Amino acid sequence: CLTMATVKWDPLVNVLMPFCVCFFLPFANPLGNSYKANDWSSILTISGLAVVGLLMSIRLGLMARGCPGHYIGFVFFQWMTFVTALLWVGLLAGEIVGAFTVLGGVIGMS
């Protein structure tokens, strides 16, 4: 999964991770999936995060070339992994609540 950091430096995964996380954030937005909305604020949010993720990945790739084999921004990657893990858990919890709501409606409990 390209939204979780590795323990050892991986030149491909760690360089792509900021870009992939920035594409995941609008999907995991606790206030609603930004990809489903068709308004300008969602389009600007998605585009802005994509540009930020691309710039961060390019910068990280250039820094990784300068010192190969070293883990660049270890604490940053661990925090990014923690935040995306919380968002994944939130998405899963939302799906479970939705499934139980449907099940309750089917068996007449709601």
PDB file of N, CA, C and O in Angstrom, residues 5-55:
ATOM      1  N   ALA A   5       4.357   3.978   5.292  1.00  0.00           N
ATOM      2  CA  ALA A   5       5.818   4.018   5.200  1.00  0.00           C
ATOM      3  C   ALA A   5       6.413   2.654   5.530  1.00  0.00           C
ATOM      4  O   ALA A   5       5.805   1.845   6.216  1.00  0.00           O
ATOM      5  N   THR A   6       7.607   2.434   5.030  1.00  0.00           N
ATOM      6  CA  THR A   6       8.346   1.218   5.348  1.00  0.00           C
ATOM      7  C   THR A   6       9.363   1.530   6.442  1.00  0.00           C
ATOM      8  O   THR A   6       9.699   2.682   6.687  1.00  0.00           O
ATOM      9  N   VAL A   7       9.864   0.472   7.096  1.00  0.00           N
ATOM     10  CA  VAL A   7      10.834   0.670   8.174  1.00  0.00           C
ATOM     11  C   VAL A   7      12.197   1.024   7.600  1.00  0.00           C
ATOM     12  O   VAL A   7      12.915   1.849   8.137  1.00  0.00           O
ATOM     13  N   LYS A   8      12.548   0.397   6.478  1.00  0.00           N
ATOM     14  CA  LYS A   8      13.812   0.713   5.815  1.00  0.00           C
ATOM     15  C   LYS A   8      13.507   1.581   4.592  1.00  0.00           C
ATOM     16  O   LYS A   8      12.429   1.514   4.020  1.00  0.00           O
ATOM     17  N   TRP A   9      14.471   2.395   4.186  1.00  0.00           N
ATOM     18  CA  TRP A   9      14.283   3.287   3.045  1.00  0.00           C
ATOM     19  C   TRP A   9      14.114   2.471   1.769  1.00  0.00           C
ATOM     20  O   TRP A   9      14.903   1.600   1.459  1.00  0.00           O
ATOM     21  N   ASP A  10      13.040   2.739   1.064  1.00  0.00           N
ATOM     22  CA  ASP A  10      12.794   2.130  -0.235  1.00  0.00           C
ATOM     23  C   ASP A  10      12.727   3.261  -1.245  1.00  0.00           C
ATOM     24  O   ASP A  10      11.853   4.125  -1.156  1.00  0.00           O
ATOM     25  N   PRO A  11      13.646   3.306  -2.218  1.00  0.00           N
ATOM     26  CA  PRO A  11      13.709   4.460  -3.112  1.00  0.00           C
ATOM     27  C   PRO A  11      12.458   4.669  -3.954  1.00  0.00           C
ATOM     28  O   PRO A  11      12.154   5.792  -4.330  1.00  0.00           O
ATOM     29  N   LEU A  12      11.693   3.622  -4.228  1.00  0.00           N
ATOM     30  CA  LEU A  12      10.485   3.790  -5.030  1.00  0.00           C
ATOM     31  C   LEU A  12       9.269   4.104  -4.158  1.00  0.00           C
ATOM     32  O   LEU A  12       8.567   5.089  -4.391  1.00  0.00           O
ATOM     33  N   VAL A  13       9.039   3.293  -3.142  1.00  0.00           N
ATOM     34  CA  VAL A  13       7.854   3.470  -2.289  1.00  0.00           C
ATOM     35  C   VAL A  13       7.896   4.806  -1.559  1.00  0.00           C
ATOM     36  O   VAL A  13       6.907   5.540  -1.546  1.00  0.00           O
ATOM     37  N   ASN A  14       9.015   5.144  -0.980  1.00  0.00           N
ATOM     38  CA  ASN A  14       9.080   6.369  -0.184  1.00  0.00           C
ATOM     39  C   ASN A  14       9.025   7.630  -1.049  1.00  0.00           C
ATOM     40  O   ASN A  14       8.593   8.664  -0.571  1.00  0.00           O
ATOM     41  N   VAL A  15       9.451   7.540  -2.278  1.00  0.00           N
ATOM     42  CA  VAL A  15       9.351   8.708  -3.157  1.00  0.00           C
ATOM     43  C   VAL A  15       7.918   8.866  -3.668  1.00  0.00           C
ATOM     44  O   VAL A  15       7.424   9.983  -3.803  1.00  0.00           O
ATOM     45  N   LEU A  16       7.222   7.770  -3.932  1.00  0.00           N
ATOM     46  CA  LEU A  16       5.845   7.848  -4.426  1.00  0.00           C
ATOM     47  C   LEU A  16       4.822   8.107  -3.321  1.00  0.00           C
ATOM     48  O   LEU A  16       3.710   8.552  -3.602  1.00  0.00           O
ATOM     49  N   MET A  17       5.189   7.832  -2.088  1.00  0.00           N
ATOM     50  CA  MET A  17       4.240   7.921  -0.984  1.00  0.00           C
ATOM     51  C   MET A  17       3.571   9.296  -0.825  1.00  0.00           C
ATOM     52  O   MET A  17       2.350   9.359  -0.690  1.00  0.00           O
ATOM     53  N   PRO A  18       4.292  10.417  -0.840  1.00  0.00           N
ATOM     54  CA  PRO A  18       3.601  11.707  -0.689  1.00  0.00           C
ATOM     55  C   PRO A  18       2.567  11.950  -1.785  1.00  0.00           C
ATOM     56  O   PRO A  18       1.478  12.464  -1.520  1.00  0.00           O
ATOM     57  N   PHE A  19       2.876  11.556  -3.003  1.00  0.00           N
ATOM     58  CA  PHE A  19       1.936  11.730  -4.111  1.00  0.00           C
ATOM     59  C   PHE A  19       0.693  10.876  -3.898  1.00  0.00           C
ATOM     60  O   PHE A  19      -0.435  11.348  -4.070  1.00  0.00           O
ATOM     61  N   CYS A  20       0.874   9.620  -3.486  1.00  0.00           N
ATOM     62  CA  CYS A  20      -0.266   8.722  -3.271  1.00  0.00           C
ATOM     63  C   CYS A  20      -1.103   9.155  -2.076  1.00  0.00           C
ATOM     64  O   CYS A  20      -2.336   9.084  -2.120  1.00  0.00           O
ATOM     65  N   VAL A  21      -0.466   9.626  -1.022  1.00  0.00           N
ATOM     66  CA  VAL A  21      -1.209  10.100   0.150  1.00  0.00           C
ATOM     67  C   VAL A  21      -2.055  11.311  -0.224  1.00  0.00           C
ATOM     68  O   VAL A  21      -3.206  11.429   0.202  1.00  0.00           O
ATOM     69  N   CYS A  22      -1.523  12.197  -1.048  1.00  0.00           N
ATOM     70  CA  CYS A  22      -2.280  13.382  -1.444  1.00  0.00           C
ATOM     71  C   CYS A  22      -3.472  13.032  -2.332  1.00  0.00           C
ATOM     72  O   CYS A  22      -4.450  13.775  -2.373  1.00  0.00           O
ATOM     73  N   PHE A  23      -3.426  11.913  -3.039  1.00  0.00           N
ATOM     74  CA  PHE A  23      -4.601  11.448  -3.774  1.00  0.00           C
ATOM     75  C   PHE A  23      -5.597  10.746  -2.859  1.00  0.00           C
ATOM     76  O   PHE A  23      -6.787  10.722  -3.126  1.00  0.00           O
ATOM     77  N   PHE A  24      -5.104  10.161  -1.766  1.00  0.00           N
ATOM     78  CA  PHE A  24      -5.972   9.451  -0.822  1.00  0.00           C
ATOM     79  C   PHE A  24      -6.722  10.413   0.099  1.00  0.00           C
ATOM     80  O   PHE A  24      -7.860  10.132   0.487  1.00  0.00           O
ATOM     81  N   LEU A  25      -6.126  11.537   0.456  1.00  0.00           N
ATOM     82  CA  LEU A  25      -6.733  12.463   1.418  1.00  0.00           C
ATOM     83  C   LEU A  25      -8.123  12.956   1.003  1.00  0.00           C
ATOM     84  O   LEU A  25      -9.031  12.971   1.832  1.00  0.00           O
ATOM     85  N   PRO A  26      -8.369  13.360  -0.260  1.00  0.00           N
ATOM     86  CA  PRO A  26      -9.735  13.777  -0.603  1.00  0.00           C
ATOM     87  C   PRO A  26     -10.750  12.636  -0.503  1.00  0.00           C
ATOM     88  O   PRO A  26     -11.911  12.860  -0.198  1.00  0.00           O
ATOM     89  N   PHE A  27     -10.315  11.411  -0.747  1.00  0.00           N
ATOM     90  CA  PHE A  27     -11.206  10.255  -0.648  1.00  0.00           C
ATOM     91  C   PHE A  27     -11.550   9.963   0.802  1.00  0.00           C
ATOM     92  O   PHE A  27     -12.673   9.590   1.134  1.00  0.00           O
ATOM     93  N   ALA A  28     -10.585  10.121   1.697  1.00  0.00           N
ATOM     94  CA  ALA A  28     -10.773   9.792   3.112  1.00  0.00           C
ATOM     95  C   ALA A  28     -11.173  10.999   3.950  1.00  0.00           C
ATOM     96  O   ALA A  28     -11.115  10.936   5.173  1.00  0.00           O
ATOM     97  N   ASN A  29     -11.561  12.072   3.328  1.00  0.00           N
ATOM     98  CA  ASN A  29     -11.962  13.274   4.052  1.00  0.00           C
ATOM     99  C   ASN A  29     -13.100  12.941   5.016  1.00  0.00           C
ATOM    100  O   ASN A  29     -14.137  12.447   4.587  1.00  0.00           O
ATOM    101  N   PRO A  30     -12.926  13.187   6.313  1.00  0.00           N
ATOM    102  CA  PRO A  30     -13.989  12.859   7.270  1.00  0.00           C
ATOM    103  C   PRO A  30     -15.288  13.620   7.020  1.00  0.00           C
ATOM    104  O   PRO A  30     -16.345  13.195   7.455  1.00  0.00           O
ATOM    105  N   LEU A  31     -15.219  14.736   6.322  1.00  0.00           N
ATOM    106  CA  LEU A  31     -16.421  15.517   6.036  1.00  0.00           C
ATOM    107  C   LEU A  31     -17.128  15.069   4.763  1.00  0.00           C
ATOM    108  O   LEU A  31     -18.152  15.628   4.395  1.00  0.00           O
ATOM    109  N   GLY A  32     -16.567  14.091   4.077  1.00  0.00           N
ATOM    110  CA  GLY A  32     -17.199  13.576   2.863  1.00  0.00           C
ATOM    111  C   GLY A  32     -16.181  13.386   1.762  1.00  0.00           C
ATOM    112  O   GLY A  32     -15.173  14.094   1.690  1.00  0.00           O
ATOM    113  N   ASN A  33     -16.439  12.430   0.912  1.00  0.00           N
ATOM    114  CA  ASN A  33     -15.555  12.114  -0.202  1.00  0.00           C
ATOM    115  C   ASN A  33     -15.540  13.275  -1.195  1.00  0.00           C
ATOM    116  O   ASN A  33     -16.558  13.602  -1.792  1.00  0.00           O
ATOM    117  N   SER A  34     -14.391  13.894  -1.373  1.00  0.00           N
ATOM    118  CA  SER A  34     -14.284  15.041  -2.278  1.00  0.00           C
ATOM    119  C   SER A  34     -14.391  14.632  -3.742  1.00  0.00           C
ATOM    120  O   SER A  34     -14.713  15.450  -4.588  1.00  0.00           O
ATOM    121  N   TYR A  35     -14.114  13.377  -4.055  1.00  0.00           N
ATOM    122  CA  TYR A  35     -14.214  12.921  -5.436  1.00  0.00           C
ATOM    123  C   TYR A  35     -15.661  12.812  -5.905  1.00  0.00           C
ATOM    124  O   TYR A  35     -15.934  12.861  -7.091  1.00  0.00           O
ATOM    125  N   LYS A  36     -16.607  12.664  -4.972  1.00  0.00           N
ATOM    126  CA  LYS A  36     -18.022  12.558  -5.336  1.00  0.00           C
ATOM    127  C   LYS A  36     -18.663  13.917  -5.588  1.00  0.00           C
ATOM    128  O   LYS A  36     -19.658  14.006  -6.290  1.00  0.00           O
ATOM    129  N   ALA A  37     -18.123  14.967  -4.992  1.00  0.00           N
ATOM    130  CA  ALA A  37     -18.699  16.305  -5.139  1.00  0.00           C
ATOM    131  C   ALA A  37     -18.256  16.916  -6.467  1.00  0.00           C
ATOM    132  O   ALA A  37     -17.127  16.724  -6.911  1.00  0.00           O
ATOM    133  N   ASN A  38     -19.150  17.647  -7.095  1.00  0.00           N
ATOM    134  CA  ASN A  38     -18.834  18.276  -8.385  1.00  0.00           C
ATOM    135  C   ASN A  38     -18.794  19.794  -8.285  1.00  0.00           C
ATOM    136  O   ASN A  38     -19.159  20.493  -9.214  1.00  0.00           O
ATOM    137  N   ASP A  39     -18.338  20.313  -7.149  1.00  0.00           N
ATOM    138  CA  ASP A  39     -18.249  21.768  -7.023  1.00  0.00           C
ATOM    139  C   ASP A  39     -16.793  22.215  -7.150  1.00  0.00           C
ATOM    140  O   ASP A  39     -15.870  21.420  -7.135  1.00  0.00           O
ATOM    141  N   TRP A  40     -16.616  23.516  -7.291  1.00  0.00           N
ATOM    142  CA  TRP A  40     -15.275  24.058  -7.531  1.00  0.00           C
ATOM    143  C   TRP A  40     -14.339  23.851  -6.354  1.00  0.00           C
ATOM    144  O   TRP A  40     -13.143  23.650  -6.530  1.00  0.00           O
ATOM    145  N   SER A  41     -14.861  23.906  -5.144  1.00  0.00           N
ATOM    146  CA  SER A  41     -13.974  23.746  -3.990  1.00  0.00           C
ATOM    147  C   SER A  41     -13.377  22.336  -3.955  1.00  0.00           C
ATOM    148  O   SER A  41     -12.208  22.165  -3.623  1.00  0.00           O
ATOM    149  N   SER A  42     -14.159  21.327  -4.319  1.00  0.00           N
ATOM    150  CA  SER A  42     -13.627  19.959  -4.362  1.00  0.00           C
ATOM    151  C   SER A  42     -12.600  19.805  -5.476  1.00  0.00           C
ATOM    152  O   SER A  42     -11.564  19.153  -5.292  1.00  0.00           O
ATOM    153  N   ILE A  43     -12.886  20.396  -6.621  1.00  0.00           N
ATOM    154  CA  ILE A  43     -11.946  20.314  -7.740  1.00  0.00           C
ATOM    155  C   ILE A  43     -10.632  20.996  -7.383  1.00  0.00           C
ATOM    156  O   ILE A  43      -9.548  20.469  -7.656  1.00  0.00           O
ATOM    157  N   LEU A  44     -10.716  22.164  -6.744  1.00  0.00           N
ATOM    158  CA  LEU A  44      -9.507  22.876  -6.337  1.00  0.00           C
ATOM    159  C   LEU A  44      -8.752  22.118  -5.247  1.00  0.00           C
ATOM    160  O   LEU A  44      -7.520  22.082  -5.253  1.00  0.00           O
ATOM    161  N   THR A  45      -9.488  21.500  -4.325  1.00  0.00           N
ATOM    162  CA  THR A  45      -8.841  20.715  -3.266  1.00  0.00           C
ATOM    163  C   THR A  45      -8.086  19.539  -3.860  1.00  0.00           C
ATOM    164  O   THR A  45      -6.922  19.298  -3.530  1.00  0.00           O
ATOM    165  N   ILE A  46      -8.736  18.795  -4.742  1.00  0.00           N
ATOM    166  CA  ILE A  46      -8.111  17.630  -5.358  1.00  0.00           C
ATOM    167  C   ILE A  46      -6.906  18.045  -6.191  1.00  0.00           C
ATOM    168  O   ILE A  46      -5.824  17.450  -6.100  1.00  0.00           O
ATOM    169  N   SER A  47      -7.065  19.086  -6.995  1.00  0.00           N
ATOM    170  CA  SER A  47      -5.967  19.559  -7.840  1.00  0.00           C
ATOM    171  C   SER A  47      -4.812  20.089  -6.999  1.00  0.00           C
ATOM    172  O   SER A  47      -3.643  19.797  -7.283  1.00  0.00           O
ATOM    173  N   GLY A  48      -5.130  20.866  -5.969  1.00  0.00           N
ATOM    174  CA  GLY A  48      -4.092  21.415  -5.109  1.00  0.00           C
ATOM    175  C   GLY A  48      -3.315  20.329  -4.384  1.00  0.00           C
ATOM    176  O   GLY A  48      -2.078  20.368  -4.325  1.00  0.00           O
ATOM    177  N   LEU A  49      -4.015  19.334  -3.860  1.00  0.00           N
ATOM    178  CA  LEU A  49      -3.324  18.243  -3.183  1.00  0.00           C
ATOM    179  C   LEU A  49      -2.488  17.420  -4.153  1.00  0.00           C
ATOM    180  O   LEU A  49      -1.395  16.962  -3.805  1.00  0.00           O
ATOM    181  N   ALA A  50      -2.977  17.239  -5.382  1.00  0.00           N
ATOM    182  CA  ALA A  50      -2.197  16.492  -6.380  1.00  0.00           C
ATOM    183  C   ALA A  50      -0.901  17.231  -6.711  1.00  0.00           C
ATOM    184  O   ALA A  50       0.166  16.614  -6.810  1.00  0.00           O
ATOM    185  N   VAL A  51      -0.977  18.545  -6.861  1.00  0.00           N
ATOM    186  CA  VAL A  51       0.218  19.341  -7.166  1.00  0.00           C
ATOM    187  C   VAL A  51       1.188  19.308  -5.981  1.00  0.00           C
ATOM    188  O   VAL A  51       2.398  19.121  -6.162  1.00  0.00           O
ATOM    189  N   VAL A  52       0.663  19.458  -4.764  1.00  0.00           N
ATOM    190  CA  VAL A  52       1.521  19.409  -3.578  1.00  0.00           C
ATOM    191  C   VAL A  52       2.196  18.047  -3.465  1.00  0.00           C
ATOM    192  O   VAL A  52       3.397  17.946  -3.205  1.00  0.00           O
ATOM    193  N   GLY A  53       1.449  16.981  -3.672  1.00  0.00           N
ATOM    194  CA  GLY A  53       2.017  15.639  -3.612  1.00  0.00           C
ATOM    195  C   GLY A  53       3.075  15.408  -4.667  1.00  0.00           C
ATOM    196  O   GLY A  53       4.123  14.801  -4.404  1.00  0.00           O
ATOM    197  N   LEU A  54       2.823  15.901  -5.876  1.00  0.00           N
ATOM    198  CA  LEU A  54       3.804  15.767  -6.951  1.00  0.00           C
ATOM    199  C   LEU A  54       5.084  16.530  -6.625  1.00  0.00           C
ATOM    200  O   LEU A  54       6.194  16.001  -6.787  1.00  0.00           O
ATOM    201  N   LEU A  55       4.940  17.759  -6.129  1.00  0.00           N
ATOM    202  CA  LEU A  55       6.116  18.551  -5.767  1.00  0.00           C
ATOM    203  C   LEU A  55       6.898  17.916  -4.616  1.00  0.00           C
ATOM    204  O   LEU A  55       8.132  17.894  -4.636  1.00  0.00           O
TER     205      LEU A  55
END
